[in-house]
CSV table of C-alpha atoms in Angstrom, one decimal:
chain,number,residue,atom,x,y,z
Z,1,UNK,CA,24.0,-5.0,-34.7
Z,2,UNK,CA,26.9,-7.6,-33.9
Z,3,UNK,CA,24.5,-10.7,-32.9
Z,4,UNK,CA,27.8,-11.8,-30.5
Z,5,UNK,CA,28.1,-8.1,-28.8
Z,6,UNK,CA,27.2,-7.1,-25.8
Z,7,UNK,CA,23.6,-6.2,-26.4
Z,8,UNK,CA,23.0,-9.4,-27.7
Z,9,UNK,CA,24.7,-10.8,-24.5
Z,10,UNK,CA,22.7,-8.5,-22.1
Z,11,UNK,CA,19.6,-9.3,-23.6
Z,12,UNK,CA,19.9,-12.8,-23.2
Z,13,UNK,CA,20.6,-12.3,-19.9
Z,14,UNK,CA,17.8,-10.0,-19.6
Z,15,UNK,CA,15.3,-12.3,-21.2
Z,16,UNK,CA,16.6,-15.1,-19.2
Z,17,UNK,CA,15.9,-13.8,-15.6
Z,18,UNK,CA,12.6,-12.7,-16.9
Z,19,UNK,CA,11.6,-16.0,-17.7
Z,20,UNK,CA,13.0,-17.2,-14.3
Z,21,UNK,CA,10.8,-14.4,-12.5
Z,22,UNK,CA,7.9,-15.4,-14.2
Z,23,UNK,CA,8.3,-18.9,-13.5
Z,24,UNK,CA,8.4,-18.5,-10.2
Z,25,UNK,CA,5.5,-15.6,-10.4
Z,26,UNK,CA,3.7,-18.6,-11.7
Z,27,UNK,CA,4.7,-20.7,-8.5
Z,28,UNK,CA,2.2,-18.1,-6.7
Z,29,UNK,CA,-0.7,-19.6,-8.6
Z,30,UNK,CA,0.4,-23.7,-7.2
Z,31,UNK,CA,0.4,-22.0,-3.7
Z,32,UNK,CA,-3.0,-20.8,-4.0
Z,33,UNK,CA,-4.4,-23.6,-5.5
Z,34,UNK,CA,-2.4,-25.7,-3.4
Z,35,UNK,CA,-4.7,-23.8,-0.3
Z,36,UNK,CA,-7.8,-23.8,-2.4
Z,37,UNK,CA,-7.6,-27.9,-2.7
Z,38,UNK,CA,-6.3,-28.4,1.1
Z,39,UNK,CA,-9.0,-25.6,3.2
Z,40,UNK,CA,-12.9,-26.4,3.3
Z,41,UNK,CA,-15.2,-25.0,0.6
Z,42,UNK,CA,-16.2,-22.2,2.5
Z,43,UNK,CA,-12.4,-20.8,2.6
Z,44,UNK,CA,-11.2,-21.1,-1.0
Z,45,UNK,CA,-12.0,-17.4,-1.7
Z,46,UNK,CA,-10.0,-16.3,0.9
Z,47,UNK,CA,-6.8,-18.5,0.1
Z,48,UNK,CA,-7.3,-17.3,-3.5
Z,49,UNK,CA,-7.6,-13.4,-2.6
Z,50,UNK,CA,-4.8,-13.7,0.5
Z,51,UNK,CA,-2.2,-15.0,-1.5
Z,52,UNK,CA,-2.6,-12.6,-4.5
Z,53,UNK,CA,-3.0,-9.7,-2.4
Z,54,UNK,CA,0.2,-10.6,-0.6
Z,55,UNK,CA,2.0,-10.4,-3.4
Z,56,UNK,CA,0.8,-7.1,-3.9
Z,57,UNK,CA,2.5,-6.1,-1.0
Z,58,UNK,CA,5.2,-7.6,-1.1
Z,59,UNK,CA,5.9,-6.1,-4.3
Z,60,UNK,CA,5.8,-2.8,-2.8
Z,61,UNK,CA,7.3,-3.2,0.4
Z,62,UNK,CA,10.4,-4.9,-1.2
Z,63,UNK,CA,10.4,-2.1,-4.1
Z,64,UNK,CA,10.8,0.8,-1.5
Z,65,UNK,CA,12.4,-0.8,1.7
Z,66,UNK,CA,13.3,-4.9,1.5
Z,67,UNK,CA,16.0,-4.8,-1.3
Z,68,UNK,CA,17.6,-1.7,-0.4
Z,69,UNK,CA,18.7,-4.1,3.3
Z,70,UNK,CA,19.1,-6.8,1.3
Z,71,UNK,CA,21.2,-5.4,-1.4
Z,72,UNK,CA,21.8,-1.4,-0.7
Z,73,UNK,CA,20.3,-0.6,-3.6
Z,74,UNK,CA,16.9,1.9,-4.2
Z,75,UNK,CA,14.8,2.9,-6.8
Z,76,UNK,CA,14.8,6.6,-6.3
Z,77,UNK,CA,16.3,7.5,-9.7
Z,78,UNK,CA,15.6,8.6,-13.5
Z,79,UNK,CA,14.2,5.4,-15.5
Z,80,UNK,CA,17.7,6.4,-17.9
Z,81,UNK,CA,19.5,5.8,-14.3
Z,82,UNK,CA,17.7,2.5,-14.1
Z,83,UNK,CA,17.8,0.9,-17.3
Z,84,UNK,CA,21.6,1.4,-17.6
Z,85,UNK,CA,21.7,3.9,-20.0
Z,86,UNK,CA,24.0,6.4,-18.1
Z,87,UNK,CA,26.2,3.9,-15.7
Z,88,UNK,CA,25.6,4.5,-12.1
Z,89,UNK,CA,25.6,1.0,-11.3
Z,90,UNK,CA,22.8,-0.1,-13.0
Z,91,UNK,CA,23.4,-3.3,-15.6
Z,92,UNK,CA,22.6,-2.1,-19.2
Z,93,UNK,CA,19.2,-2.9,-21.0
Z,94,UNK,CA,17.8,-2.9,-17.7
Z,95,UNK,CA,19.4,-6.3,-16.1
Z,96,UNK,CA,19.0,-5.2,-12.4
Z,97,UNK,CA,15.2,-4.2,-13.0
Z,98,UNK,CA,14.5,-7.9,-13.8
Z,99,UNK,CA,16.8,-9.1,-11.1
Z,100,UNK,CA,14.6,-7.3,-9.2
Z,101,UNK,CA,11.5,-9.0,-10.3
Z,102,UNK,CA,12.8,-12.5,-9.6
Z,103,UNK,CA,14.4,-11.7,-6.1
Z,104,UNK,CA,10.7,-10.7,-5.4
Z,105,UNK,CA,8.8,-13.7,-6.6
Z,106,UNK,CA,11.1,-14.9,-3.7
Z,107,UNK,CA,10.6,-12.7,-1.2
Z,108,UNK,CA,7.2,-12.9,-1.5
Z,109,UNK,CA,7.1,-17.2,-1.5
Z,110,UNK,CA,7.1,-16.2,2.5
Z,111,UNK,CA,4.2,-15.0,3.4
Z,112,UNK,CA,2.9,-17.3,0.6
Z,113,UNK,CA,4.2,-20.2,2.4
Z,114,UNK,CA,2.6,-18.8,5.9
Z,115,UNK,CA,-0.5,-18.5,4.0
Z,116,UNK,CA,-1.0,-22.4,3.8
Z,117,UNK,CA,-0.6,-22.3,7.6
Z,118,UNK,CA,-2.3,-19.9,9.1
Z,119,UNK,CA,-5.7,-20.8,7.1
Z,120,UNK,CA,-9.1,-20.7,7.4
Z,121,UNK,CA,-9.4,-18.5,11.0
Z,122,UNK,CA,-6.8,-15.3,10.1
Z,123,UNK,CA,-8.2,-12.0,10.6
Z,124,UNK,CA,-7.4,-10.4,6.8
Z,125,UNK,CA,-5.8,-7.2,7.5
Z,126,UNK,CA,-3.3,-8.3,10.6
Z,127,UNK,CA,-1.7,-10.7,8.1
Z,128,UNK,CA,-1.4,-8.1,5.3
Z,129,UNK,CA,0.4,-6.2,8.1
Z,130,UNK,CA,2.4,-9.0,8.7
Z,131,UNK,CA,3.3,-9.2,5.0
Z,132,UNK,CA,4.5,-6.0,5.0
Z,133,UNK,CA,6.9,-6.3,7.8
Z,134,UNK,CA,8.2,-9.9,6.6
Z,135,UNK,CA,9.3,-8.8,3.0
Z,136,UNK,CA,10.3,-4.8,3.9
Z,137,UNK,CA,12.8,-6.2,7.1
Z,138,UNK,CA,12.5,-9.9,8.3
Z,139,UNK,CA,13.5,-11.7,5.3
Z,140,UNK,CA,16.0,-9.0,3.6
Z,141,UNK,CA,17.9,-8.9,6.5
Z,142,UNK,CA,18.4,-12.6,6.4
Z,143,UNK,CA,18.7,-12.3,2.7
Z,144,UNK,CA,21.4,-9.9,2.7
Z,145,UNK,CA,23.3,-11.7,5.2
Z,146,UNK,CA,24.0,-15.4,2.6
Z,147,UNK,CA,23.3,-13.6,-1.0
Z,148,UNK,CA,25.3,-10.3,-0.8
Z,149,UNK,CA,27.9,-11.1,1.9
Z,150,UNK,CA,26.3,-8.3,4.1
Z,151,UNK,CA,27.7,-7.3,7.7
Z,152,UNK,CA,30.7,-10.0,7.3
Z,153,UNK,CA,28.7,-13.3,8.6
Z,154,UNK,CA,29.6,-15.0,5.4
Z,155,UNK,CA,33.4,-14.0,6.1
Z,156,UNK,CA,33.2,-15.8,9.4
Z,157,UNK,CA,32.0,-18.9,8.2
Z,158,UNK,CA,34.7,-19.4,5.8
Z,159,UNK,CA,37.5,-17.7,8.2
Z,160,UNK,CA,36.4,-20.1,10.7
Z,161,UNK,CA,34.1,-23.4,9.5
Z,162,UNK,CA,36.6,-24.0,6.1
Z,163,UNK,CA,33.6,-22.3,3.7
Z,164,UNK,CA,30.8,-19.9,3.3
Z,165,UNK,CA,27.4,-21.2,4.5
Z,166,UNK,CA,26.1,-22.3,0.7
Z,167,UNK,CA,22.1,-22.2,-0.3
Z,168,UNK,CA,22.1,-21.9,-4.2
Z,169,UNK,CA,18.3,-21.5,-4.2
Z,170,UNK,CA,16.9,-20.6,-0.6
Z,171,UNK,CA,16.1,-24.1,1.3
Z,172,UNK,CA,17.0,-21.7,4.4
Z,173,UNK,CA,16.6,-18.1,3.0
Z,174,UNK,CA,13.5,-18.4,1.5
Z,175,UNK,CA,12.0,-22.1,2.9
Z,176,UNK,CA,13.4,-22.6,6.4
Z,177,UNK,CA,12.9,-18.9,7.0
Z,178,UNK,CA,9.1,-19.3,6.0
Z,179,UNK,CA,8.4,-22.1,7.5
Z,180,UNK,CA,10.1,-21.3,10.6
Z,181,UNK,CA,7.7,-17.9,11.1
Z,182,UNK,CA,4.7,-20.2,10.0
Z,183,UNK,CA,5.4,-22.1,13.0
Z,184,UNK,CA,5.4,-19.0,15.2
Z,185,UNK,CA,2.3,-17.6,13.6
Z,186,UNK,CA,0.0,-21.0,14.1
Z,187,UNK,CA,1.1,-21.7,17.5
Z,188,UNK,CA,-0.1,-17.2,18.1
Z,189,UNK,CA,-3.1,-18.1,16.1
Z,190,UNK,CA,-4.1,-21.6,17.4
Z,191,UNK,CA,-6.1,-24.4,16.4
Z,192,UNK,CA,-9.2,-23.8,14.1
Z,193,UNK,CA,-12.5,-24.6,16.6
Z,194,UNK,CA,-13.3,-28.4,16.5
Z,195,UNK,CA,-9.9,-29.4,15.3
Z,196,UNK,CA,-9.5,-31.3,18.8
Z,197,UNK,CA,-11.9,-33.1,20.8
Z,198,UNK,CA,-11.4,-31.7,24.5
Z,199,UNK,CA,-9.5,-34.7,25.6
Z,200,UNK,CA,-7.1,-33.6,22.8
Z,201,UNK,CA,-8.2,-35.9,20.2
Z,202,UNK,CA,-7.4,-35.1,16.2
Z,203,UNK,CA,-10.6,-34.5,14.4
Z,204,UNK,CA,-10.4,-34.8,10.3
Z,205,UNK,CA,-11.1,-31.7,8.5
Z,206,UNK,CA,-11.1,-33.5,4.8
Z,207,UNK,CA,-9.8,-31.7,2.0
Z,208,UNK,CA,-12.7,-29.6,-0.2
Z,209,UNK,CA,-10.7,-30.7,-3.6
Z,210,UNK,CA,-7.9,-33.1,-4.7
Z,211,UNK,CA,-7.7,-32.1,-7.8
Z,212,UNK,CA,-7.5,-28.4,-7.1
Z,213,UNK,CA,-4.4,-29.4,-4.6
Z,214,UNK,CA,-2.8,-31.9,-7.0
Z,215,UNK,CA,-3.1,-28.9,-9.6
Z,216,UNK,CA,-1.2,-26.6,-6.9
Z,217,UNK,CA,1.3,-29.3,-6.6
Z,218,UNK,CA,2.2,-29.5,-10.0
Z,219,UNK,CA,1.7,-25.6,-10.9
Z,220,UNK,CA,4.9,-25.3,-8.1
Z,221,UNK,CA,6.8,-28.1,-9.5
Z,222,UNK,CA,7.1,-26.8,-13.1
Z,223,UNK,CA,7.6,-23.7,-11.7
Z,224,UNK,CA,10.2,-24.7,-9.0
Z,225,UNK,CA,13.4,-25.3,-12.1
Z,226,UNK,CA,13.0,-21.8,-12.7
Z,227,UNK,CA,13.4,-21.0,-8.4
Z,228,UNK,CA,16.3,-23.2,-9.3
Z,229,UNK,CA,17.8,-23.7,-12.5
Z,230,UNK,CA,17.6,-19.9,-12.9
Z,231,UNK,CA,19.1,-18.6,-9.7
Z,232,UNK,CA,22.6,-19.0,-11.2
Z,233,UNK,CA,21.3,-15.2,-12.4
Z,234,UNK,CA,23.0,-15.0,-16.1
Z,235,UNK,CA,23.2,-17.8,-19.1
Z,236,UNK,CA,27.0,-18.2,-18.7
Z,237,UNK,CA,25.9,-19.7,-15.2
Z,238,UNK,CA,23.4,-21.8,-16.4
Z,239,UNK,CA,23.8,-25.6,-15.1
Z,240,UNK,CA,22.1,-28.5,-16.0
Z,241,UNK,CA,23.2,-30.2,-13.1
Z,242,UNK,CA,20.6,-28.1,-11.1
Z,243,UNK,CA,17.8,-28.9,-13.1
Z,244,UNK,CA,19.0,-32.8,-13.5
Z,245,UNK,CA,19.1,-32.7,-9.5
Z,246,UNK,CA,15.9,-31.0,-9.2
Z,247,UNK,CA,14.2,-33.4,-11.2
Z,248,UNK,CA,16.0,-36.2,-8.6
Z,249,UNK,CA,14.9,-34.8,-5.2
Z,250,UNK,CA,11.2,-34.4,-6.5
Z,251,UNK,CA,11.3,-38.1,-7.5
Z,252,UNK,CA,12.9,-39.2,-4.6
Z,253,UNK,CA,10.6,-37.2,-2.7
Z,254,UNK,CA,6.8,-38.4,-4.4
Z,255,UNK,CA,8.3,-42.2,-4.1
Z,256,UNK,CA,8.8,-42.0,-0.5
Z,257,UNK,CA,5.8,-40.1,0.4
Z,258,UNK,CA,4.1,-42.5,-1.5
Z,259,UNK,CA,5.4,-45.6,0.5
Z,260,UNK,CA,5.5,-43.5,4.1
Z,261,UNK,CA,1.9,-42.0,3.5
Z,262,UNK,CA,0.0,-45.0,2.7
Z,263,UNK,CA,-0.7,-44.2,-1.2
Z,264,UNK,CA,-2.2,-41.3,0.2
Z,265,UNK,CA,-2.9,-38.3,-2.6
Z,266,UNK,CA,-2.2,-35.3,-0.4
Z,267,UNK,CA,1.2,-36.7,0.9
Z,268,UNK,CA,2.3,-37.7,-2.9
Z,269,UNK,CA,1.8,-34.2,-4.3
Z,270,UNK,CA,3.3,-32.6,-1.0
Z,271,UNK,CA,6.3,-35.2,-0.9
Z,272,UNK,CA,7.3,-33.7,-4.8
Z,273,UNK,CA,7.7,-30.4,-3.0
Z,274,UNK,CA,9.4,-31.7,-0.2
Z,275,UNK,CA,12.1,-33.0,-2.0
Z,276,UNK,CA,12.3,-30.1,-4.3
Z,277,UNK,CA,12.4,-27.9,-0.9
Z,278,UNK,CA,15.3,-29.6,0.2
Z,279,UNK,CA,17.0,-29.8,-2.6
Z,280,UNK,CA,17.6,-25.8,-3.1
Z,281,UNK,CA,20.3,-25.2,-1.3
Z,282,UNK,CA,22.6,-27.7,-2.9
Z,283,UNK,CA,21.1,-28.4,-6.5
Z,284,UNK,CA,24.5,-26.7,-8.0
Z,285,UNK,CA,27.1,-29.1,-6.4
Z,286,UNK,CA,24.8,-32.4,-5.6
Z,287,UNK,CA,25.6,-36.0,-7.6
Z,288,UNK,CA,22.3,-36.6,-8.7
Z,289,UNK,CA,21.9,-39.6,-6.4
Z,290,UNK,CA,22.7,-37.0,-3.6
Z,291,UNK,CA,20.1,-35.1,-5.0
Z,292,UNK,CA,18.0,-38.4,-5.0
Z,293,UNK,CA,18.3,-39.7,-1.3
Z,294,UNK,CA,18.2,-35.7,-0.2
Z,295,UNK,CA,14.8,-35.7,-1.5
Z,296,UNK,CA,13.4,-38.7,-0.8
Z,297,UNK,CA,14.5,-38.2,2.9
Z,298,UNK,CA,12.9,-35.1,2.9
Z,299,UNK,CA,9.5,-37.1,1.8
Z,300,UNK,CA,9.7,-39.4,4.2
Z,301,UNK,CA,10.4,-36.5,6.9
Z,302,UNK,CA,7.2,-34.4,5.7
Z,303,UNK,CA,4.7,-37.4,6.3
Z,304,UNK,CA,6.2,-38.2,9.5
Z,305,UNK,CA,6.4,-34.7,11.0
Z,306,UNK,CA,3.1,-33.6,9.7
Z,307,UNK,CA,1.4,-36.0,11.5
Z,308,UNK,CA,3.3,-36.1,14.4
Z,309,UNK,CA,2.8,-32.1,14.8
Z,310,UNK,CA,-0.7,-32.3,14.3
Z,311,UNK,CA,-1.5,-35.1,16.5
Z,312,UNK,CA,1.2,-34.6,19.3
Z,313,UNK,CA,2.5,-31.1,19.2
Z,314,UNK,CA,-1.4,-30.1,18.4
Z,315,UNK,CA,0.0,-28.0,15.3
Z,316,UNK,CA,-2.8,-27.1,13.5
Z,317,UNK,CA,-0.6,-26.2,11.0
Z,318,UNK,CA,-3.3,-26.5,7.8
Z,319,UNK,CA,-0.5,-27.2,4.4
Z,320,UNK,CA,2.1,-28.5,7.3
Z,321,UNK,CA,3.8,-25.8,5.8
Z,322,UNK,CA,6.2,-25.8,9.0
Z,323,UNK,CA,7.1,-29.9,8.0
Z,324,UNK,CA,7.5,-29.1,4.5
Z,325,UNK,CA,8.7,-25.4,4.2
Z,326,UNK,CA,10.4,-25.5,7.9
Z,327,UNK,CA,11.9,-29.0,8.5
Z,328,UNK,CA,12.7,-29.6,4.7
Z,329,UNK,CA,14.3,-26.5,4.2
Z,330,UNK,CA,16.8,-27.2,7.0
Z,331,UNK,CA,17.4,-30.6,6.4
Z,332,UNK,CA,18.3,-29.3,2.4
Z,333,UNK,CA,20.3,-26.8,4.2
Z,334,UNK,CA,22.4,-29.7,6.2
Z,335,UNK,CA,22.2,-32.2,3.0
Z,336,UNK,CA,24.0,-29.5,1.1
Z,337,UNK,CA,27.1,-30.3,3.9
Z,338,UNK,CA,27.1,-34.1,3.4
Z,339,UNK,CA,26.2,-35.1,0.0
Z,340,UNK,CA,27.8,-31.4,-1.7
Z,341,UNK,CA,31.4,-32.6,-0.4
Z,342,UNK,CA,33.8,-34.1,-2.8
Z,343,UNK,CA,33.7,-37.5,-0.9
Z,344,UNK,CA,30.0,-38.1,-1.4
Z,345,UNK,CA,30.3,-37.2,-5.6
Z,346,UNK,CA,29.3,-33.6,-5.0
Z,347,UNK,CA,31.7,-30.9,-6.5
Z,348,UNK,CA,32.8,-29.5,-3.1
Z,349,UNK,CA,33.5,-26.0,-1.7
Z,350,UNK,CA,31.1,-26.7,1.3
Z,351,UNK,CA,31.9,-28.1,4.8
Z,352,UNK,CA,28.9,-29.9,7.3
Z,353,UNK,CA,29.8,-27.8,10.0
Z,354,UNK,CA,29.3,-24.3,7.6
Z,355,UNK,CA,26.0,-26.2,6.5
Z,356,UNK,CA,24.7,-27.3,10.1
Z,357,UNK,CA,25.4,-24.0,12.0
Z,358,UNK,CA,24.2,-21.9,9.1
Z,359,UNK,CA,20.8,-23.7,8.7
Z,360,UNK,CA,20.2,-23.9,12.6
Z,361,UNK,CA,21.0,-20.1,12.6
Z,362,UNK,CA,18.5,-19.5,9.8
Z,363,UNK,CA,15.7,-21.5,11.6
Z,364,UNK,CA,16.3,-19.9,14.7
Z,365,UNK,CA,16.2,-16.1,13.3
Z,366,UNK,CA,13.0,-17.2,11.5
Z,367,UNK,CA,11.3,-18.7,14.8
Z,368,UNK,CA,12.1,-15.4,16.7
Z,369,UNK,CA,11.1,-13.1,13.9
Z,370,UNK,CA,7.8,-15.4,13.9
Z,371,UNK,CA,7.0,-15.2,17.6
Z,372,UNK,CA,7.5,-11.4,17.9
Z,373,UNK,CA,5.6,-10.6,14.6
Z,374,UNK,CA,2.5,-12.2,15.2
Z,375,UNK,CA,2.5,-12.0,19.2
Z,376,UNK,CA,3.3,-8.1,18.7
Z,377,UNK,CA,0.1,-8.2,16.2
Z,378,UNK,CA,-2.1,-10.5,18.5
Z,379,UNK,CA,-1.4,-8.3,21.3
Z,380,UNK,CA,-2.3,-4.7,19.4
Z,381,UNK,CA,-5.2,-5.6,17.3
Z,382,UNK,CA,-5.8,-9.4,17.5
Z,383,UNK,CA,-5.0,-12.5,14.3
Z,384,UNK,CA,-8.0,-14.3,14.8
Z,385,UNK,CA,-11.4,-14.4,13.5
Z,386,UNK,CA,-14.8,-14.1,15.4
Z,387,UNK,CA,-16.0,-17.6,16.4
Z,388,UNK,CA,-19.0,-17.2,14.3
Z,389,UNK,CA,-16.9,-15.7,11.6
Z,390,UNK,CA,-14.6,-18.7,11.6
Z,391,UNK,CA,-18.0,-20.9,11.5
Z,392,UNK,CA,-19.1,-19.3,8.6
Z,393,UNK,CA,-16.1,-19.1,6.8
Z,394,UNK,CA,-13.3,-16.8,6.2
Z,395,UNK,CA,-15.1,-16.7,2.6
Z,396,UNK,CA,-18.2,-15.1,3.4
Z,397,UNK,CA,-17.4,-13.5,6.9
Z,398,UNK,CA,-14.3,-11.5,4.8
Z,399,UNK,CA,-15.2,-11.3,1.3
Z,400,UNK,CA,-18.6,-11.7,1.2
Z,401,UNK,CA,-19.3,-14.0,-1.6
Z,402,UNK,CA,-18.4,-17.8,-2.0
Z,403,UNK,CA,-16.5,-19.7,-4.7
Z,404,UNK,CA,-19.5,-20.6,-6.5
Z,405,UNK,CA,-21.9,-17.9,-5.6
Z,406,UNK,CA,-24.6,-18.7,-8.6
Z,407,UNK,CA,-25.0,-21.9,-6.6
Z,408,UNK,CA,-25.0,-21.3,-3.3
Z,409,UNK,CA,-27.4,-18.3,-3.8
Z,410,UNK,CA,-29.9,-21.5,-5.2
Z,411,UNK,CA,-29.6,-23.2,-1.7
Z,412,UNK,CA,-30.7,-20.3,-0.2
């Protein structure tokens, strides 16, 4: 075989968005543990089972109905058909079957994301339904919309704001957009009982592990240069900018939370994913000290807004996913417009007003989608659990065993 033909190129290119799906496959893990470390003993279980099951299906309901809106392309043919072996618009050595795989590790960081907020009092089933209708319609739709060009949106923005509306790696599709429904689903849900005092006062719920969290916190941050680095799609694409300006906003973003949260360990692991958060959208045209200050603004904005949501809005939003996933993700989406343009270092092809009306748009489609999905589900069969459910835990009450059964049957 001719190691410079064509095969050789398409495996590469094969092998290399493998090992970008698999990265970010691996990302699932950090959001679990990252629940596991943040909820109270008696709802680890649940975090670990909800997110994994999630991903279950999302899988399928991306497979039969989500990337067909995103991308107009289905499944429905001969494995020959799909692996490129007789044309039809499949890539050859089956390229679009692993394109596949890593556009679903995204897809399915949404309900992953919601997860984190609606935990520890979610009725089980209600948000696998949820799931279901997020990654088959909710997010593909948007999806289609910046990534494939779909119902000429994209053309507008450049025909009238001077550029398409630019997100390399999802700060809007895939952060904004999560974070955005979380904040519909915990305000349907509400707060967990004894969260507030009835004079509205903010009662602690500590963490049940800090190392479990910090181990969720760094599981998503090696992961996250794979969500990045890797969503240039091919190795001719490949940019080590990206990953240089990855590494920057995660910096930028654990400094800051460090000095804005008081040395405190939950905000220092969050603030790395903050700043890698907002950093997505523009990772490909950033001046790493763009990359830098968009990060560490986005650490500073995750301390501030999570506690200001949960004492003042009464957001009892469990991971803040709507401050990290929500608020982050748009601000990465409007950073992209000021520190991408040629006059702040970046390498251009981007204008503010593309970036500012594009991100708002995203946030605002995902806070709709939020409110109707999980009002529509409250309304038919309810999100909540039982009060004495809740009490007990989501661990027992749901899955009826603990996260360390052999000692908790000793207690009893």
């Amino acid at each position: 075989m001719n190691p410079t033909g064509p095969g050789v190129a398409n495996g590469a290119d094969v092998f290399f968005i493998l090992m970008g799906a698999i990265l970010v496959f691996a990302m699932h893990s950090g959001f679990a543990f990252l629940e596991v470390g943040t909820v109270r003993h008696k709802n680890q279980v649940n975090a670990l089972v909800k997110i994994l099951v999630d991903f279950a299906v999302s899988t399928l309901a991306y497979f039969f109905i989500g990337y067909g809106v995103a991308y107009g392309v289905h499944f429905f043919q001969s494995a020959a058909v799909l692996n490129g072996n007789e044309g039809a618009g499949f890539a050859p050595q089956g390229r679009d079957l692993v394109k596949f795989f890593f556009l679903l590790t995204f897809a399915a960081a949404i309900p992953a994301i919601i997860s984190g907020g609606i935990a520890e009092r979610a009725k089980f089933w209600p948000q696998v339904a949820a799931t279901a209708i997020i990654t088959a319609l909710v997010y593909p739709f948007f999806e289609g919309l910046v990534w494939h060009g779909n119902h000429g949106v994209q053309d507008w923005f450049s025909a009238n704001l001077g550029a398409s509306f630019h997100d390399f790696a999802g700060s809007i599709v895939v952060h904004a957009v999560g974070g955005w429904i979380a904040f519909g689903a915990v305000t349907m849900l509400g707060h967990r009982t004894g969260r507030y005092t009835k004079d509205g006062r903010l009662i602690g719920f500590p963490p049940s592990s800090i190392p479990w969290l910090s181990l969720g916190s760094w599981l998503l941050c090696v992961g996250w240069f794979g969500f990045n680095v890797m969503s240039g799609g091919s190795l001719a694409s490949v940019s080590g900018l990206v990953a240089m300006n990855s590494l920057m906003a995660m910096v930028g973003g654990i400094l800051v939370a460090l000095i804005a949260g008081r040395n405190d360990p939950g905000f220092v692991h969050n603030g790395a994913l903050a700043g890698l958060v907002a950093v997505c959208a523009g990772s490909d045209l950033m001046h790493p000290l763009g990359a830098l200050a968009t990060g560490g603004v986005a650490g500073a904005l995750f301390v501030y807004m999570f506690e200001w949501s949960q004492s003042r809005l009464k957001l009892d939003d469990v991971l803040g996913v709507w401050a990290l996933h929500g608020l982050c993700g748009l601000w990465g989406g409007i950073a992209c417009g000021i520190f991408g343009l040629t006059s702040l270092g970046g390498l251009g092809g981007v204008t503010f007003m593309s970036q500012l009306i594009g991100s708002l748009g995203g946030a605002a489609y995902a806070l709709a989608a939020g409110f109707i999905i999980y009002g529509g589900l409250k309304k038919a069969v309810g999100i909540r659990l039982a009060k004495g459910d809740e009490m007990q835990g989501a661990d027992l009450a749901i899955h009826k065993i603990g996260s360390t059964p052999e000692a908790e049957m000793g207690q009893r």
